[in-house]
């Protein structure tokens, strides 16, 4: 059973396309632009993890993780050695 309503609305293979209104389309384009500009915004709204206790949910980033994501985007060559 899917707990997250957003995941339940994802199109399955061989399902017919659903068309959206012009306003909905413009909102989607603005959301894509926000995600492109800020990796942390994208991660906090769309990265999902599976937890044994909570199931599938959107992750909550720590400040260090936010800083690291921004560093990855800003720098071309990065090597990270980290535990877990």
Short mmCIF file of N, CA, C and O in Angstrom, two decimals:
data_model
loop_
_atom_site.label_atom_id
_atom_site.label_comp_id
_atom_site.label_asym_id
_atom_site.label_seq_id
_atom_site.Cartn_x
_atom_site.Cartn_y
_atom_site.Cartn_z
N UNK A 1 0.84 -1.19 0.00
CA UNK A 1 0.00 0.00 0.00
C UNK A 1 0.88 1.25 0.00
O UNK A 1 1.81 1.37 0.78
N UNK A 2 0.59 2.18 -0.87
CA UNK A 2 1.38 3.40 -0.98
C UNK A 2 0.83 4.44 -0.01
O UNK A 2 -0.35 4.79 -0.05
N UNK A 3 1.71 4.92 0.88
CA UNK A 3 1.29 5.90 1.86
C UNK A 3 1.32 7.31 1.30
O UNK A 3 0.53 8.15 1.68
N UNK A 4 2.24 7.58 0.39
CA UNK A 4 2.41 8.92 -0.13
C UNK A 4 1.50 9.13 -1.33
O UNK A 4 1.58 8.42 -2.33
N UNK A 5 0.63 10.14 -1.27
CA UNK A 5 -0.33 10.39 -2.35
C UNK A 5 0.37 10.83 -3.63
O UNK A 5 -0.10 10.54 -4.72
N UNK A 6 1.51 11.54 -3.50
CA UNK A 6 2.23 11.98 -4.69
C UNK A 6 2.73 10.79 -5.49
O UNK A 6 2.69 10.79 -6.71
N UNK A 7 3.22 9.76 -4.82
CA UNK A 7 3.70 8.58 -5.52
C UNK A 7 2.57 7.81 -6.17
O UNK A 7 2.75 7.17 -7.20
N UNK A 8 1.39 7.90 -5.60
CA UNK A 8 0.24 7.20 -6.16
C UNK A 8 -0.20 7.83 -7.47
O UNK A 8 -0.85 7.18 -8.28
N UNK A 9 0.15 9.09 -7.71
CA UNK A 9 -0.26 9.77 -8.92
C UNK A 9 0.75 9.64 -10.06
O UNK A 9 0.51 10.14 -11.14
N UNK A 10 1.86 8.95 -9.83
CA UNK A 10 2.86 8.76 -10.89
C UNK A 10 2.28 7.85 -11.96
O UNK A 10 1.67 6.82 -11.67
N UNK A 11 2.46 8.27 -13.21
CA UNK A 11 1.92 7.52 -14.35
C UNK A 11 2.60 6.15 -14.46
O UNK A 11 3.81 6.04 -14.42
N UNK A 12 1.82 5.13 -14.60
CA UNK A 12 2.31 3.78 -14.79
C UNK A 12 2.49 3.52 -16.28
O UNK A 12 1.91 4.21 -17.12
N UNK A 13 3.30 2.53 -16.65
CA UNK A 13 3.45 2.22 -18.08
C UNK A 13 2.11 1.87 -18.71
O UNK A 13 1.24 1.25 -18.09
N UNK A 14 1.93 2.29 -19.94
CA UNK A 14 0.73 2.02 -20.75
C UNK A 14 -0.53 2.72 -20.24
O UNK A 14 -1.63 2.39 -20.68
N UNK A 15 -0.42 3.66 -19.33
CA UNK A 15 -1.58 4.45 -18.93
C UNK A 15 -1.73 5.63 -19.89
O UNK A 15 -0.75 6.17 -20.38
N UNK A 16 -2.96 6.05 -20.14
CA UNK A 16 -3.14 7.20 -21.04
C UNK A 16 -2.61 8.48 -20.39
O UNK A 16 -2.58 8.61 -19.17
N UNK A 17 -2.17 9.41 -21.23
CA UNK A 17 -1.67 10.68 -20.74
C UNK A 17 -2.79 11.52 -20.15
O UNK A 17 -3.92 11.47 -20.61
N UNK A 18 -2.45 12.30 -19.14
CA UNK A 18 -3.41 13.24 -18.57
C UNK A 18 -2.91 14.63 -18.88
O UNK A 18 -1.75 14.96 -18.65
N UNK A 19 -3.77 15.45 -19.42
CA UNK A 19 -3.39 16.80 -19.80
C UNK A 19 -3.67 17.75 -18.66
O UNK A 19 -4.60 17.57 -17.89
N UNK A 20 -2.85 18.81 -18.57
CA UNK A 20 -3.02 19.79 -17.51
C UNK A 20 -3.39 21.13 -18.12
O UNK A 20 -3.14 21.39 -19.30
N UNK A 21 -3.96 21.98 -17.29
CA UNK A 21 -4.33 23.31 -17.75
C UNK A 21 -3.09 24.17 -17.93
O UNK A 21 -1.99 23.81 -17.50
N UNK A 22 -3.26 25.31 -18.55
CA UNK A 22 -2.13 26.22 -18.78
C UNK A 22 -1.54 26.68 -17.45
O UNK A 22 -0.32 26.77 -17.31
N UNK A 23 -2.38 26.95 -16.45
CA UNK A 23 -1.91 27.39 -15.14
C UNK A 23 -1.09 26.30 -14.45
O UNK A 23 -0.04 26.56 -13.87
N UNK A 24 -1.58 25.07 -14.51
CA UNK A 24 -0.85 23.95 -13.91
C UNK A 24 0.49 23.74 -14.61
O UNK A 24 1.51 23.49 -13.96
N UNK A 25 0.49 23.89 -15.93
CA UNK A 25 1.72 23.73 -16.69
C UNK A 25 2.74 24.80 -16.30
O UNK A 25 3.91 24.51 -16.09
N UNK A 26 2.28 26.04 -16.16
CA UNK A 26 3.17 27.13 -15.77
C UNK A 26 3.73 26.91 -14.36
O UNK A 26 4.90 27.20 -14.10
N UNK A 27 2.90 26.39 -13.45
CA UNK A 27 3.37 26.08 -12.09
C UNK A 27 4.45 24.99 -12.13
O UNK A 27 5.44 25.07 -11.40
N UNK A 28 4.26 23.98 -12.98
CA UNK A 28 5.26 22.92 -13.10
C UNK A 28 6.58 23.48 -13.63
O UNK A 28 7.65 23.11 -13.14
N UNK A 29 6.50 24.37 -14.61
CA UNK A 29 7.72 24.97 -15.16
C UNK A 29 8.44 25.80 -14.10
O UNK A 29 9.67 25.73 -13.97
N UNK A 30 7.69 26.56 -13.31
CA UNK A 30 8.30 27.34 -12.23
C UNK A 30 8.97 26.43 -11.20
O UNK A 30 10.04 26.74 -10.69
N UNK A 31 8.33 25.31 -10.89
CA UNK A 31 8.89 24.35 -9.92
C UNK A 31 10.19 23.74 -10.46
O UNK A 31 11.17 23.59 -9.73
N UNK A 32 10.20 23.41 -11.74
CA UNK A 32 11.41 22.87 -12.36
C UNK A 32 12.53 23.90 -12.31
O UNK A 32 13.68 23.57 -12.02
N UNK A 33 12.20 25.17 -12.56
CA UNK A 33 13.21 26.23 -12.53
C UNK A 33 13.78 26.40 -11.11
O UNK A 33 14.99 26.57 -10.94
N UNK A 34 12.91 26.32 -10.08
CA UNK A 34 13.38 26.40 -8.69
C UNK A 34 14.34 25.26 -8.38
O UNK A 34 15.38 25.46 -7.76
N UNK A 35 13.98 24.07 -8.83
CA UNK A 35 14.83 22.90 -8.57
C UNK A 35 16.17 23.02 -9.28
O UNK A 35 17.20 22.62 -8.75
N UNK A 36 16.16 23.59 -10.49
CA UNK A 36 17.41 23.75 -11.23
C UNK A 36 18.32 24.77 -10.56
O UNK A 36 19.54 24.60 -10.54
N UNK A 37 17.74 25.82 -9.99
CA UNK A 37 18.55 26.86 -9.35
C UNK A 37 19.15 26.43 -8.02
O UNK A 37 20.23 26.87 -7.66
N UNK A 38 18.43 25.60 -7.27
CA UNK A 38 18.87 25.28 -5.90
C UNK A 38 18.78 23.78 -5.63
O UNK A 38 17.68 23.23 -5.50
N UNK A 39 19.93 23.13 -5.54
CA UNK A 39 19.98 21.69 -5.30
C UNK A 39 19.39 21.32 -3.93
O UNK A 39 18.77 20.27 -3.78
N UNK A 40 19.54 22.20 -2.96
CA UNK A 40 19.01 21.92 -1.62
C UNK A 40 17.48 21.93 -1.65
O UNK A 40 16.83 21.07 -1.05
N UNK A 41 16.89 22.88 -2.37
CA UNK A 41 15.43 22.91 -2.52
C UNK A 41 14.95 21.61 -3.16
O UNK A 41 13.99 20.99 -2.70
N UNK A 42 15.64 21.19 -4.23
CA UNK A 42 15.27 19.96 -4.91
C UNK A 42 15.37 18.76 -3.96
O UNK A 42 14.45 17.94 -3.89
N UNK A 43 16.46 18.68 -3.21
CA UNK A 43 16.65 17.55 -2.30
C UNK A 43 15.60 17.52 -1.20
O UNK A 43 15.05 16.46 -0.89
N UNK A 44 15.31 18.67 -0.62
CA UNK A 44 14.35 18.71 0.49
C UNK A 44 12.91 18.48 0.04
O UNK A 44 12.05 18.18 0.87
N UNK A 45 12.62 18.60 -1.24
CA UNK A 45 11.26 18.40 -1.72
C UNK A 45 11.06 17.11 -2.51
O UNK A 45 9.94 16.62 -2.62
N UNK A 46 12.15 16.54 -3.05
CA UNK A 46 11.98 15.40 -3.95
C UNK A 46 12.83 14.19 -3.63
O UNK A 46 12.56 13.11 -4.17
N UNK A 47 13.87 14.29 -2.82
CA UNK A 47 14.66 13.11 -2.45
C UNK A 47 13.83 12.28 -1.47
O UNK A 47 13.29 12.80 -0.51
N UNK A 48 13.76 11.00 -1.71
CA UNK A 48 13.00 10.12 -0.83
C UNK A 48 13.89 8.97 -0.36
O UNK A 48 14.72 8.48 -1.12
N UNK A 49 13.70 8.57 0.87
CA UNK A 49 14.43 7.44 1.43
C UNK A 49 13.44 6.48 2.06
O UNK A 49 12.32 6.86 2.41
N UNK A 50 13.86 5.24 2.19
CA UNK A 50 13.02 4.24 2.85
C UNK A 50 13.60 3.97 4.23
O UNK A 50 14.77 3.61 4.37
N UNK A 51 12.80 4.19 5.23
CA UNK A 51 13.18 3.96 6.61
C UNK A 51 12.36 2.76 7.11
O UNK A 51 11.17 2.66 6.81
N UNK A 52 12.98 1.88 7.87
CA UNK A 52 12.25 0.71 8.35
C UNK A 52 11.08 1.08 9.25
O UNK A 52 10.06 0.40 9.27
N UNK A 53 11.23 2.16 10.02
CA UNK A 53 10.16 2.58 10.92
C UNK A 53 9.11 3.45 10.24
O UNK A 53 7.92 3.28 10.44
N UNK A 54 9.56 4.41 9.42
CA UNK A 54 8.65 5.39 8.82
C UNK A 54 8.20 5.03 7.41
O UNK A 54 7.27 5.62 6.90
N UNK A 55 8.89 4.12 6.76
CA UNK A 55 8.58 3.80 5.37
C UNK A 55 9.20 4.83 4.43
O UNK A 55 10.20 5.46 4.76
N UNK A 56 8.59 5.04 3.29
CA UNK A 56 9.09 5.99 2.30
C UNK A 56 8.73 7.41 2.71
O UNK A 56 7.57 7.70 2.97
N UNK A 57 9.73 8.27 2.80
CA UNK A 57 9.46 9.66 3.17
C UNK A 57 10.53 10.58 2.60
O UNK A 57 11.60 10.15 2.20
N UNK A 58 10.22 11.87 2.55
CA UNK A 58 11.16 12.88 2.07
C UNK A 58 12.21 13.10 3.15
O UNK A 58 11.88 13.19 4.34
N UNK A 59 13.48 13.19 2.74
CA UNK A 59 14.55 13.31 3.73
C UNK A 59 14.61 14.72 4.31
O UNK A 59 14.18 15.68 3.69
N UNK A 60 15.13 14.81 5.50
CA UNK A 60 15.41 16.08 6.16
C UNK A 60 16.92 16.22 6.20
O UNK A 60 17.61 15.43 6.82
N UNK A 61 17.45 17.23 5.49
CA UNK A 61 18.90 17.41 5.40
C UNK A 61 19.44 18.14 6.61
O UNK A 61 18.83 19.08 7.11
N UNK A 62 20.61 17.70 7.05
CA UNK A 62 21.36 18.43 8.07
C UNK A 62 22.10 19.57 7.38
O UNK A 62 22.29 19.57 6.16
N UNK A 63 22.56 20.55 8.16
CA UNK A 63 23.27 21.69 7.59
C UNK A 63 24.53 21.27 6.84
O UNK A 63 24.85 21.82 5.79
N UNK A 64 25.23 20.28 7.36
CA UNK A 64 26.45 19.79 6.70
C UNK A 64 26.12 19.17 5.35
O UNK A 64 26.85 19.35 4.37
N UNK A 65 25.01 18.46 5.26
CA UNK A 65 24.60 17.85 4.00
C UNK A 65 24.23 18.93 2.97
O UNK A 65 24.55 18.81 1.79
N UNK A 66 23.55 19.98 3.44
CA UNK A 66 23.21 21.09 2.54
C UNK A 66 24.48 21.74 2.00
O UNK A 66 24.59 22.01 0.80
N UNK A 67 25.43 21.97 2.89
CA UNK A 67 26.69 22.58 2.50
C UNK A 67 27.42 21.70 1.49
O UNK A 67 27.98 22.18 0.50
N UNK A 68 27.43 20.39 1.73
CA UNK A 68 28.10 19.46 0.84
C UNK A 68 27.44 19.43 -0.54
O UNK A 68 28.12 19.42 -1.57
N UNK A 69 26.11 19.43 -0.59
CA UNK A 69 25.41 19.45 -1.88
C UNK A 69 25.75 20.70 -2.67
O UNK A 69 26.01 20.64 -3.88
N UNK A 70 25.76 21.84 -1.99
CA UNK A 70 26.13 23.09 -2.68
C UNK A 70 27.57 23.03 -3.17
O UNK A 70 27.87 23.52 -4.26
N UNK A 71 28.45 22.45 -2.36
CA UNK A 71 29.86 22.31 -2.75
C UNK A 71 29.98 21.43 -4.00
O UNK A 71 30.76 21.73 -4.90
N UNK A 72 29.22 20.34 -4.06
CA UNK A 72 29.25 19.46 -5.22
C UNK A 72 28.81 20.19 -6.48
O UNK A 72 29.37 19.98 -7.56
N UNK A 73 27.80 21.03 -6.37
CA UNK A 73 27.30 21.77 -7.53
C UNK A 73 28.30 22.83 -7.98
O UNK A 73 28.52 23.03 -9.17
N UNK A 74 28.94 23.48 -7.02
CA UNK A 74 29.85 24.60 -7.33
C UNK A 74 31.22 24.14 -7.84
O UNK A 74 31.90 24.90 -8.52
N UNK A 75 31.63 22.94 -7.49
CA UNK A 75 32.97 22.48 -7.84
C UNK A 75 32.88 21.29 -8.80
O UNK A 75 32.05 20.41 -8.64
N UNK A 76 33.79 21.29 -9.74
CA UNK A 76 33.75 20.31 -10.82
C UNK A 76 34.28 18.95 -10.41
O UNK A 76 33.71 17.93 -10.77
N UNK A 77 35.37 18.92 -9.66
CA UNK A 77 35.99 17.65 -9.27
C UNK A 77 36.02 17.54 -7.75
O UNK A 77 36.69 18.31 -7.08
N UNK A 78 35.28 16.58 -7.22
CA UNK A 78 35.18 16.42 -5.77
C UNK A 78 35.39 14.95 -5.43
O UNK A 78 34.81 14.08 -6.07
N UNK A 79 36.22 14.72 -4.43
CA UNK A 79 36.39 13.38 -3.89
C UNK A 79 35.95 13.44 -2.44
O UNK A 79 36.39 14.30 -1.67
N UNK A 80 35.09 12.54 -2.05
CA UNK A 80 34.57 12.54 -0.68
C UNK A 80 34.86 11.19 -0.05
O UNK A 80 34.50 10.14 -0.58
N UNK A 81 35.53 11.24 1.09
CA UNK A 81 35.76 10.02 1.86
C UNK A 81 34.97 10.19 3.16
O UNK A 81 35.22 11.11 3.93
N UNK A 82 34.01 9.32 3.34
CA UNK A 82 33.11 9.48 4.47
C UNK A 82 32.65 8.12 4.97
O UNK A 82 32.52 7.19 4.17
N UNK A 83 32.35 8.06 6.22
CA UNK A 83 31.77 6.85 6.78
C UNK A 83 30.26 6.96 6.77
O UNK A 83 29.71 8.01 7.03
N UNK A 84 29.63 5.87 6.40
CA UNK A 84 28.17 5.81 6.36
C UNK A 84 27.61 7.01 5.71
O UNK A 84 26.84 7.76 5.94
#
